[in-house]
């Protein structure tokens, strides 16, 4: 069953088309990596999947994104409800500075005014999932900014998981982290993928090969909008790509 | 293994400090000599000569020790120290004058009694400014209650909603900041005191003060809210918060201490205002705790009225009024800072 389906997704900034006709399906319990050189539209694409794209004032969009069969761009949809179902982890760790570690994990339910019966359990479960529990269980009431960068990013993952999303979008979650923290985040992805469908944008091809089941290769040729060039099982993309641009990219000849 | 002694090698050594002190002493001597043997005289000339000599000597010493760039560094440092002292001097001087002159009439009765039973020519241990202190606290408090929410809301409109009226609102706030305070007083006088307000009242005064406070709060709050990183708003929205929930639970708490600063600047703007109060609360000798009923007093008004009397005792009371006003503002600031620092662990 497919949790999330993108159909004919186009994106513009002003009059400039930056993403053309992307069709992708994300199956339940899988990890999909979006790879490609800078400026190929993969970040723009991931931001169309939870309607964060529209925060750029000049942004425009065409296409459909189906979550559980419903188009999230349909006029009657409540955008905040959609984002509850599709969490997002950003490139830079962004815990809320005015909050403690515990408050950060509970920020989602608080923002969405969800009732939480057992806050302690939710905090522990989310931090366990993000692989952070053992490091912070004795200082849940410390400010979140006291954590290291890698811990902050895992806190942000815990914060996203606390609202129990169906899909988790990760926009280069490890690009600001050291190798050890990167490894922890990858372990986290492995652990949560049975419950949450993960879409991850990454510049690190080894990471894509390590964590993902499927890989989509994006490319924007000079003066052209970004397009999805090839999609397939990660093994196939890295060992036996059909398109020679994909082959040149994954073997490090450009990008 | 030998014990390692912790040191601070980047600190100036005693020799260097001694040389610097000697340099300052030489500058002092040179200054005295110049005053003695040339036409220079007076404290201003003395200060100027000392600054010039000390700067030159300090730059020369550093230059001999560490070269030209160090000399330039020492020169600029001396200029900066001079500038700091020049800025601090008037402040310290004002505070000292107020404290010195205000001491005379500073008695317990100044805080507990009003002027209903004491005459202006009477001794300073009779009567007081209780009516003015109560009035000032009420006026400033009420004005803050009006201006803070309005100011923060208009700042939120500018930074969060970024609506079509942003340009106009920003321009109007700027223009409002330039309105002379007496005009604000006249406006409230004609629009409220002569109209629906039916006469002078504390509320009219608070309205006038709020008009003056609003632009300060709005502008500062806008700057502070702009400093909240965009990615925090995105994180809030991506977690399923509405814009309003994101502002309330993330943006405002993040900017909290800055917003309190905005309030402090606003209070500083209005606490000493006199002109608009003459036209709105008028002044009184008895305590009037009601904001909506009849004239009341305030510390700036009290100072103004006492000064107008032109009597020694009244002068003493005026100075004490100024001192109490200064301390009151200081206490308010300390309280606001404490409020702001409490949760930012």
PDB file of C-alpha atoms in Angstrom, chain B residues 53-332:
ATOM      1  CA  UNK B  53      49.303  63.394  26.670  1.00  0.00           C
ATOM      2  CA  UNK B  54      48.090  60.024  27.982  1.00  0.00           C
ATOM      3  CA  UNK B  55      47.034  58.904  24.500  1.00  0.00           C
ATOM      4  CA  UNK B  56      50.352  59.898  22.973  1.00  0.00           C
ATOM      5  CA  UNK B  57      52.435  58.332  25.746  1.00  0.00           C
ATOM      6  CA  UNK B  58      50.435  55.083  25.797  1.00  0.00           C
ATOM      7  CA  UNK B  59      50.664  54.778  22.006  1.00  0.00           C
ATOM      8  CA  UNK B  60      54.399  55.549  22.148  1.00  0.00           C
ATOM      9  CA  UNK B  61      55.064  52.945  24.841  1.00  0.00           C
ATOM     10  CA  UNK B  62      53.139  50.246  23.025  1.00  0.00           C
ATOM     11  CA  UNK B  63      54.852  51.197  19.780  1.00  0.00           C
ATOM     12  CA  UNK B  64      58.300  50.795  21.349  1.00  0.00           C
ATOM     13  CA  UNK B  65      57.300  47.467  22.884  1.00  0.00           C
ATOM     14  CA  UNK B  66      55.430  45.815  20.009  1.00  0.00           C
ATOM     15  CA  UNK B  67      55.634  47.987  16.903  1.00  0.00           C
ATOM     16  CA  UNK B  68      53.506  50.338  14.826  1.00  0.00           C
ATOM     17  CA  UNK B  69      50.325  48.263  14.727  1.00  0.00           C
ATOM     18  CA  UNK B  70      50.326  47.984  18.509  1.00  0.00           C
ATOM     19  CA  UNK B  71      50.754  51.749  18.701  1.00  0.00           C
ATOM     20  CA  UNK B  72      47.694  52.248  16.491  1.00  0.00           C
ATOM     21  CA  UNK B  73      45.794  49.788  18.656  1.00  0.00           C
ATOM     22  CA  UNK B  74      46.739  51.665  21.825  1.00  0.00           C
ATOM     23  CA  UNK B  75      45.775  54.970  20.191  1.00  0.00           C
ATOM     24  CA  UNK B  76      42.302  53.761  19.229  1.00  0.00           C
ATOM     25  CA  UNK B  77      41.814  52.112  22.622  1.00  0.00           C
ATOM     26  CA  UNK B  78      42.604  55.408  24.330  1.00  0.00           C
ATOM     27  CA  UNK B  79      40.069  57.178  22.110  1.00  0.00           C
ATOM     28  CA  UNK B  80      37.404  54.606  22.955  1.00  0.00           C
ATOM     29  CA  UNK B  81      38.055  54.868  26.695  1.00  0.00           C
ATOM     30  CA  UNK B  82      37.793  58.652  26.391  1.00  0.00           C
ATOM     31  CA  UNK B  83      34.520  58.353  24.488  1.00  0.00           C
ATOM     32  CA  UNK B  84      33.112  56.002  27.127  1.00  0.00           C
ATOM     33  CA  UNK B  85      33.999  58.392  29.920  1.00  0.00           C
ATOM     34  CA  UNK B  86      32.549  61.334  27.999  1.00  0.00           C
ATOM     35  CA  UNK B  87      29.284  59.440  27.569  1.00  0.00           C
ATOM     36  CA  UNK B  88      29.115  58.299  31.177  1.00  0.00           C
ATOM     37  CA  UNK B  89      29.972  61.693  32.675  1.00  0.00           C
ATOM     38  CA  UNK B  90      26.651  63.463  32.075  1.00  0.00           C
ATOM     39  CA  UNK B  91      24.753  60.386  33.241  1.00  0.00           C
ATOM     40  CA  UNK B  92      26.707  60.107  36.471  1.00  0.00           C
ATOM     41  CA  UNK B  93      26.535  63.849  36.905  1.00  0.00           C
ATOM     42  CA  UNK B  94      22.741  63.921  36.530  1.00  0.00           C
ATOM     43  CA  UNK B  95      22.294  61.010  38.897  1.00  0.00           C
ATOM     44  CA  UNK B  96      24.600  62.565  41.448  1.00  0.00           C
ATOM     45  CA  UNK B  97      22.876  65.959  41.254  1.00  0.00           C
ATOM     46  CA  UNK B  98      19.463  64.372  41.721  1.00  0.00           C
ATOM     47  CA  UNK B  99      20.619  62.194  44.615  1.00  0.00           C
ATOM     48  CA  UNK B 100      22.489  65.030  46.295  1.00  0.00           C
ATOM     49  CA  UNK B 101      19.644  67.538  46.029  1.00  0.00           C
ATOM     50  CA  UNK B 102      16.930  64.992  46.614  1.00  0.00           C
ATOM     51  CA  UNK B 103      18.305  63.750  49.936  1.00  0.00           C
ATOM     52  CA  UNK B 104      17.155  66.770  51.941  1.00  0.00           C
ATOM     53  CA  UNK B 105      13.416  66.142  51.745  1.00  0.00           C
ATOM     54  CA  UNK B 106      13.688  62.353  51.596  1.00  0.00           C
ATOM     55  CA  UNK B 107      11.736  61.409  54.714  1.00  0.00           C
ATOM     56  CA  UNK B 108       9.380  58.498  55.400  1.00  0.00           C
ATOM     57  CA  UNK B 109       6.449  60.893  55.253  1.00  0.00           C
ATOM     58  CA  UNK B 110       7.359  61.650  51.633  1.00  0.00           C
ATOM     59  CA  UNK B 111       6.054  58.184  50.787  1.00  0.00           C
ATOM     60  CA  UNK B 112       3.150  57.957  53.224  1.00  0.00           C
ATOM     61  CA  UNK B 113       1.498  61.392  53.189  1.00  0.00           C
ATOM     62  CA  UNK B 114       0.024  63.601  50.536  1.00  0.00           C
ATOM     63  CA  UNK B 115      -0.104  67.388  50.412  1.00  0.00           C
ATOM     64  CA  UNK B 116      -3.658  67.896  51.702  1.00  0.00           C
ATOM     65  CA  UNK B 117      -2.667  68.877  55.225  1.00  0.00           C
ATOM     66  CA  UNK B 118       0.777  70.352  54.613  1.00  0.00           C
ATOM     67  CA  UNK B 119       1.482  73.771  53.172  1.00  0.00           C
ATOM     68  CA  UNK B 120       4.062  74.325  50.497  1.00  0.00           C
ATOM     69  CA  UNK B 121       6.067  76.536  52.785  1.00  0.00           C
ATOM     70  CA  UNK B 122       5.938  74.045  55.655  1.00  0.00           C
ATOM     71  CA  UNK B 123       8.857  71.908  56.835  1.00  0.00           C
ATOM     72  CA  UNK B 124       9.778  68.856  54.782  1.00  0.00           C
ATOM     73  CA  UNK B 125       8.817  66.411  57.520  1.00  0.00           C
ATOM     74  CA  UNK B 126       5.183  67.282  56.888  1.00  0.00           C
ATOM     75  CA  UNK B 127       3.278  66.222  53.820  1.00  0.00           C
ATOM     76  CA  UNK B 128       4.650  64.138  51.004  1.00  0.00           C
ATOM     77  CA  UNK B 129       4.235  62.856  47.495  1.00  0.00           C
ATOM     78  CA  UNK B 130       2.235  59.694  48.130  1.00  0.00           C
ATOM     79  CA  UNK B 131      -0.444  60.980  45.735  1.00  0.00           C
ATOM     80  CA  UNK B 132       2.160  61.444  43.002  1.00  0.00           C
ATOM     81  CA  UNK B 133       3.808  58.050  43.540  1.00  0.00           C
ATOM     82  CA  UNK B 134       0.456  56.265  43.468  1.00  0.00           C
ATOM     83  CA  UNK B 135      -0.551  58.307  40.422  1.00  0.00           C
ATOM     84  CA  UNK B 136       2.651  57.591  38.519  1.00  0.00           C
ATOM     85  CA  UNK B 137       2.429  53.850  39.151  1.00  0.00           C
ATOM     86  CA  UNK B 138      -1.203  53.803  38.059  1.00  0.00           C
ATOM     87  CA  UNK B 139      -0.613  55.924  34.963  1.00  0.00           C
ATOM     88  CA  UNK B 140       2.456  54.044  33.793  1.00  0.00           C
ATOM     89  CA  UNK B 141       0.819  50.692  34.575  1.00  0.00           C
ATOM     90  CA  UNK B 142      -2.373  51.542  32.695  1.00  0.00           C
ATOM     91  CA  UNK B 143      -0.482  52.997  29.744  1.00  0.00           C
ATOM     92  CA  UNK B 144       1.644  49.840  29.576  1.00  0.00           C
ATOM     93  CA  UNK B 145      -1.482  47.675  29.695  1.00  0.00           C
ATOM     94  CA  UNK B 146      -2.827  49.573  26.687  1.00  0.00           C
ATOM     95  CA  UNK B 147       0.360  50.043  24.672  1.00  0.00           C
ATOM     96  CA  UNK B 148       2.110  46.673  25.166  1.00  0.00           C
ATOM     97  CA  UNK B 149      -0.579  44.449  23.583  1.00  0.00           C
ATOM     98  CA  UNK B 150      -1.260  46.958  20.811  1.00  0.00           C
ATOM     99  CA  UNK B 151       2.443  47.432  20.133  1.00  0.00           C
ATOM    100  CA  UNK B 152       3.209  43.724  20.067  1.00  0.00           C
ATOM    101  CA  UNK B 153       0.162  42.981  17.932  1.00  0.00           C
ATOM    102  CA  UNK B 154       1.107  45.601  15.368  1.00  0.00           C
ATOM    103  CA  UNK B 155       4.682  44.261  15.382  1.00  0.00           C
ATOM    104  CA  UNK B 156       3.264  40.765  14.794  1.00  0.00           C
ATOM    105  CA  UNK B 157       1.266  42.132  11.877  1.00  0.00           C
ATOM    106  CA  UNK B 158       4.470  43.490  10.372  1.00  0.00           C
ATOM    107  CA  UNK B 159       6.638  40.402  10.949  1.00  0.00           C
ATOM    108  CA  UNK B 160       4.214  37.462  10.773  1.00  0.00           C
ATOM    109  CA  UNK B 161       1.285  38.481   8.624  1.00  0.00           C
ATOM    110  CA  UNK B 162       3.275  40.848   6.393  1.00  0.00           C
ATOM    111  CA  UNK B 163      -0.003  42.119   5.048  1.00  0.00           C
ATOM    112  CA  UNK B 164      -0.674  44.715   2.410  1.00  0.00           C
ATOM    113  CA  UNK B 165      -0.813  47.508   5.004  1.00  0.00           C
ATOM    114  CA  UNK B 166       2.692  46.804   6.326  1.00  0.00           C
ATOM    115  CA  UNK B 167       4.308  49.737   4.576  1.00  0.00           C
ATOM    116  CA  UNK B 168       1.651  52.189   5.698  1.00  0.00           C
ATOM    117  CA  UNK B 169       1.711  50.927   9.284  1.00  0.00           C
ATOM    118  CA  UNK B 170       5.490  51.085   9.486  1.00  0.00           C
ATOM    119  CA  UNK B 171       5.412  54.644   8.149  1.00  0.00           C
ATOM    120  CA  UNK B 172       2.668  55.707  10.559  1.00  0.00           C
ATOM    121  CA  UNK B 173       4.449  54.209  13.580  1.00  0.00           C
ATOM    122  CA  UNK B 174       7.562  56.103  12.590  1.00  0.00           C
ATOM    123  CA  UNK B 175       5.580  59.306  12.218  1.00  0.00           C
ATOM    124  CA  UNK B 176       3.859  58.663  15.546  1.00  0.00           C
ATOM    125  CA  UNK B 177       7.233  58.344  17.239  1.00  0.00           C
ATOM    126  CA  UNK B 178       7.946  61.901  16.161  1.00  0.00           C
ATOM    127  CA  UNK B 179       4.746  63.376  17.622  1.00  0.00           C
ATOM    128  CA  UNK B 180       5.651  65.906  20.340  1.00  0.00           C
ATOM    129  CA  UNK B 181       4.293  64.712  23.660  1.00  0.00           C
ATOM    130  CA  UNK B 182       2.281  67.866  24.203  1.00  0.00           C
ATOM    131  CA  UNK B 183       0.404  67.166  20.964  1.00  0.00           C
ATOM    132  CA  UNK B 184      -0.545  63.739  22.283  1.00  0.00           C
ATOM    133  CA  UNK B 185      -1.805  65.488  25.406  1.00  0.00           C
ATOM    134  CA  UNK B 186      -3.779  68.039  23.384  1.00  0.00           C
ATOM    135  CA  UNK B 187      -5.307  65.274  21.291  1.00  0.00           C
ATOM    136  CA  UNK B 188      -6.561  63.384  24.332  1.00  0.00           C
ATOM    137  CA  UNK B 189      -7.681  66.679  25.886  1.00  0.00           C
ATOM    138  CA  UNK B 190      -9.869  67.549  22.940  1.00  0.00           C
ATOM    139  CA  UNK B 191     -10.982  64.024  22.052  1.00  0.00           C
ATOM    140  CA  UNK B 192     -11.562  62.617  25.542  1.00  0.00           C
ATOM    141  CA  UNK B 193     -11.306  65.153  28.377  1.00  0.00           C
ATOM    142  CA  UNK B 194     -13.637  67.683  26.709  1.00  0.00           C
ATOM    143  CA  UNK B 195     -15.819  64.913  25.275  1.00  0.00           C
ATOM    144  CA  UNK B 196     -16.846  61.510  26.579  1.00  0.00           C
ATOM    145  CA  UNK B 197     -14.333  61.589  29.446  1.00  0.00           C
ATOM    146  CA  UNK B 198     -16.143  64.504  31.096  1.00  0.00           C
ATOM    147  CA  UNK B 199     -13.117  66.166  32.647  1.00  0.00           C
ATOM    148  CA  UNK B 200      -9.635  65.302  33.816  1.00  0.00           C
ATOM    149  CA  UNK B 201      -8.937  61.713  34.815  1.00  0.00           C
ATOM    150  CA  UNK B 202      -6.130  59.215  35.214  1.00  0.00           C
ATOM    151  CA  UNK B 203      -7.500  57.275  32.279  1.00  0.00           C
ATOM    152  CA  UNK B 204      -7.079  60.288  29.994  1.00  0.00           C
ATOM    153  CA  UNK B 205      -3.451  60.540  31.128  1.00  0.00           C
ATOM    154  CA  UNK B 206      -2.861  56.842  30.526  1.00  0.00           C
ATOM    155  CA  UNK B 207      -4.330  57.254  27.027  1.00  0.00           C
ATOM    156  CA  UNK B 208      -1.928  60.092  26.229  1.00  0.00           C
ATOM    157  CA  UNK B 209       1.030  58.139  27.605  1.00  0.00           C
ATOM    158  CA  UNK B 210      -0.036  55.036  25.671  1.00  0.00           C
ATOM    159  CA  UNK B 211      -0.034  57.066  22.450  1.00  0.00           C
ATOM    160  CA  UNK B 212       3.576  58.030  23.189  1.00  0.00           C
ATOM    161  CA  UNK B 213       4.591  54.538  24.247  1.00  0.00           C
ATOM    162  CA  UNK B 214       2.998  52.664  21.358  1.00  0.00           C
ATOM    163  CA  UNK B 215       5.495  53.522  18.583  1.00  0.00           C
ATOM    164  CA  UNK B 216       8.493  52.722  20.791  1.00  0.00           C
ATOM    165  CA  UNK B 217       7.046  49.345  21.751  1.00  0.00           C
ATOM    166  CA  UNK B 218       5.922  48.523  18.203  1.00  0.00           C
ATOM    167  CA  UNK B 219       9.226  49.408  16.555  1.00  0.00           C
ATOM    168  CA  UNK B 220      11.372  47.616  19.118  1.00  0.00           C
ATOM    169  CA  UNK B 221       9.098  44.573  19.175  1.00  0.00           C
ATOM    170  CA  UNK B 222       9.277  44.418  15.387  1.00  0.00           C
ATOM    171  CA  UNK B 223      13.078  44.385  15.457  1.00  0.00           C
ATOM    172  CA  UNK B 224      13.067  41.710  18.157  1.00  0.00           C
ATOM    173  CA  UNK B 225      10.560  39.498  16.329  1.00  0.00           C
ATOM    174  CA  UNK B 226      12.606  39.810  13.141  1.00  0.00           C
ATOM    175  CA  UNK B 227      15.476  38.192  15.043  1.00  0.00           C
ATOM    176  CA  UNK B 228      13.477  35.000  15.609  1.00  0.00           C
ATOM    177  CA  UNK B 229      14.927  32.675  12.963  1.00  0.00           C
ATOM    178  CA  UNK B 230      12.628  31.769  10.098  1.00  0.00           C
ATOM    179  CA  UNK B 231      13.455  28.083  10.481  1.00  0.00           C
ATOM    180  CA  UNK B 232      11.764  28.014  13.910  1.00  0.00           C
ATOM    181  CA  UNK B 233       8.506  29.221  12.346  1.00  0.00           C
ATOM    182  CA  UNK B 234       8.868  26.577   9.632  1.00  0.00           C
ATOM    183  CA  UNK B 235       9.485  23.909  12.264  1.00  0.00           C
ATOM    184  CA  UNK B 236       6.339  24.952  14.114  1.00  0.00           C
ATOM    185  CA  UNK B 237       4.218  24.906  10.973  1.00  0.00           C
ATOM    186  CA  UNK B 238       5.709  21.590   9.859  1.00  0.00           C
ATOM    187  CA  UNK B 239       4.651  20.089  13.201  1.00  0.00           C
ATOM    188  CA  UNK B 240       1.042  20.864  12.394  1.00  0.00           C
ATOM    189  CA  UNK B 241       0.654  24.181  14.171  1.00  0.00           C
ATOM    190  CA  UNK B 242      -1.565  26.893  12.766  1.00  0.00           C
ATOM    191  CA  UNK B 243       0.135  30.225  12.250  1.00  0.00           C
ATOM    192  CA  UNK B 244      -1.441  31.605  15.395  1.00  0.00           C
ATOM    193  CA  UNK B 245      -0.399  28.579  17.495  1.00  0.00           C
ATOM    194  CA  UNK B 246       3.122  28.799  16.108  1.00  0.00           C
ATOM    195  CA  UNK B 247       3.371  32.480  17.021  1.00  0.00           C
ATOM    196  CA  UNK B 248       1.938  31.891  20.500  1.00  0.00           C
ATOM    197  CA  UNK B 249       3.949  28.822  21.461  1.00  0.00           C
ATOM    198  CA  UNK B 250       7.214  29.415  19.614  1.00  0.00           C
ATOM    199  CA  UNK B 251       7.799  32.908  18.231  1.00  0.00           C
ATOM    200  CA  UNK B 252       6.660  34.919  21.264  1.00  0.00           C
ATOM    201  CA  UNK B 253       8.412  32.752  23.912  1.00  0.00           C
ATOM    202  CA  UNK B 254      11.620  32.833  21.873  1.00  0.00           C
ATOM    203  CA  UNK B 255      11.484  36.616  21.684  1.00  0.00           C
ATOM    204  CA  UNK B 256      10.313  37.032  25.292  1.00  0.00           C
ATOM    205  CA  UNK B 257      13.271  38.822  26.820  1.00  0.00           C
ATOM    206  CA  UNK B 258      13.472  41.136  23.808  1.00  0.00           C
ATOM    207  CA  UNK B 259       9.778  41.949  24.068  1.00  0.00           C
ATOM    208  CA  UNK B 260      10.272  42.816  27.714  1.00  0.00           C
ATOM    209  CA  UNK B 261      13.078  45.141  26.647  1.00  0.00           C
ATOM    210  CA  UNK B 262      10.612  46.747  24.246  1.00  0.00           C
ATOM    211  CA  UNK B 263       8.301  47.342  27.191  1.00  0.00           C
ATOM    212  CA  UNK B 264      11.140  48.783  29.273  1.00  0.00           C
ATOM    213  CA  UNK B 265      12.068  51.215  26.513  1.00  0.00           C
ATOM    214  CA  UNK B 266       8.424  52.213  26.266  1.00  0.00           C
ATOM    215  CA  UNK B 267       8.149  52.818  30.009  1.00  0.00           C
ATOM    216  CA  UNK B 268      11.394  54.801  29.915  1.00  0.00           C
ATOM    217  CA  UNK B 269       9.838  56.915  27.168  1.00  0.00           C
ATOM    218  CA  UNK B 270       6.761  57.874  29.205  1.00  0.00           C
ATOM    219  CA  UNK B 271       7.715  57.739  32.893  1.00  0.00           C
ATOM    220  CA  UNK B 272       9.068  61.285  32.923  1.00  0.00           C
ATOM    221  CA  UNK B 273       6.485  62.874  30.608  1.00  0.00           C
ATOM    222  CA  UNK B 274       4.970  66.047  32.058  1.00  0.00           C
ATOM    223  CA  UNK B 275       3.332  68.074  29.300  1.00  0.00           C
ATOM    224  CA  UNK B 276       0.638  65.572  28.274  1.00  0.00           C
ATOM    225  CA  UNK B 277      -0.260  64.984  31.927  1.00  0.00           C
ATOM    226  CA  UNK B 278      -0.950  68.677  32.561  1.00  0.00           C
ATOM    227  CA  UNK B 279      -3.615  68.508  29.868  1.00  0.00           C
ATOM    228  CA  UNK B 280      -5.114  65.194  30.919  1.00  0.00           C
ATOM    229  CA  UNK B 281      -4.763  64.403  34.641  1.00  0.00           C
ATOM    230  CA  UNK B 282      -4.114  68.011  35.691  1.00  0.00           C
ATOM    231  CA  UNK B 283      -2.539  67.255  39.075  1.00  0.00           C
ATOM    232  CA  UNK B 284      -3.878  66.960  42.620  1.00  0.00           C
ATOM    233  CA  UNK B 285      -2.760  67.265  46.219  1.00  0.00           C
ATOM    234  CA  UNK B 286      -4.742  64.306  47.549  1.00  0.00           C
ATOM    235  CA  UNK B 287      -4.397  60.621  46.703  1.00  0.00           C
ATOM    236  CA  UNK B 288      -6.844  59.633  43.988  1.00  0.00           C
ATOM    237  CA  UNK B 289      -6.720  55.931  43.257  1.00  0.00           C
ATOM    238  CA  UNK B 290      -9.567  56.017  40.755  1.00  0.00           C
ATOM    239  CA  UNK B 291      -8.454  56.080  37.158  1.00  0.00           C
ATOM    240  CA  UNK B 292     -11.810  57.355  35.943  1.00  0.00           C
ATOM    241  CA  UNK B 293     -12.779  59.942  38.470  1.00  0.00           C
ATOM    242  CA  UNK B 294     -11.239  63.395  38.670  1.00  0.00           C
ATOM    243  CA  UNK B 295      -7.699  64.764  38.512  1.00  0.00           C
ATOM    244  CA  UNK B 296      -4.791  62.849  39.948  1.00  0.00           C
ATOM    245  CA  UNK B 297      -1.117  63.540  40.489  1.00  0.00           C
ATOM    246  CA  UNK B 298       2.036  62.017  39.035  1.00  0.00           C
ATOM    247  CA  UNK B 299       5.681  62.425  39.946  1.00  0.00           C
ATOM    248  CA  UNK B 300       6.687  64.572  36.936  1.00  0.00           C
ATOM    249  CA  UNK B 301       3.643  66.784  37.587  1.00  0.00           C
ATOM    250  CA  UNK B 302       4.537  66.974  41.251  1.00  0.00           C
ATOM    251  CA  UNK B 303       8.079  68.075  40.406  1.00  0.00           C
ATOM    252  CA  UNK B 304       6.757  70.643  37.931  1.00  0.00           C
ATOM    253  CA  UNK B 305       4.195  72.086  40.348  1.00  0.00           C
ATOM    254  CA  UNK B 306       6.638  72.305  43.250  1.00  0.00           C
ATOM    255  CA  UNK B 307       9.247  74.011  41.064  1.00  0.00           C
ATOM    256  CA  UNK B 308       6.657  76.584  39.972  1.00  0.00           C
ATOM    257  CA  UNK B 309       6.144  77.638  43.602  1.00  0.00           C
ATOM    258  CA  UNK B 310       9.661  79.065  43.736  1.00  0.00           C
ATOM    259  CA  UNK B 311      10.192  78.401  47.447  1.00  0.00           C
ATOM    260  CA  UNK B 312      13.183  76.636  49.054  1.00  0.00           C
ATOM    261  CA  UNK B 313      11.048  73.941  50.699  1.00  0.00           C
ATOM    262  CA  UNK B 314       9.197  73.357  47.441  1.00  0.00           C
ATOM    263  CA  UNK B 315      12.488  73.093  45.555  1.00  0.00           C
ATOM    264  CA  UNK B 316      13.641  70.445  48.022  1.00  0.00           C
ATOM    265  CA  UNK B 317      10.412  68.510  47.492  1.00  0.00           C
ATOM    266  CA  UNK B 318      10.784  68.780  43.717  1.00  0.00           C
ATOM    267  CA  UNK B 319      14.290  67.309  43.835  1.00  0.00           C
ATOM    268  CA  UNK B 320      13.103  64.466  46.033  1.00  0.00           C
ATOM    269  CA  UNK B 321      10.249  63.868  43.599  1.00  0.00           C
ATOM    270  CA  UNK B 322      12.797  63.566  40.777  1.00  0.00           C
ATOM    271  CA  UNK B 323      14.895  61.175  42.869  1.00  0.00           C
ATOM    272  CA  UNK B 324      11.911  58.970  43.682  1.00  0.00           C
ATOM    273  CA  UNK B 325      10.877  58.948  40.012  1.00  0.00           C
ATOM    274  CA  UNK B 326      14.374  57.853  39.022  1.00  0.00           C
ATOM    275  CA  UNK B 327      14.437  55.069  41.609  1.00  0.00           C
ATOM    276  CA  UNK B 328      10.898  54.001  40.678  1.00  0.00           C
ATOM    277  CA  UNK B 329      11.911  53.595  37.030  1.00  0.00           C
ATOM    278  CA  UNK B 330      15.025  51.688  38.121  1.00  0.00           C
ATOM    279  CA  UNK B 331      12.911  49.329  40.235  1.00  0.00           C
ATOM    280  CA  UNK B 332      10.512  48.790  37.330  1.00  0.00           C
TER     281      UNK B 332
END
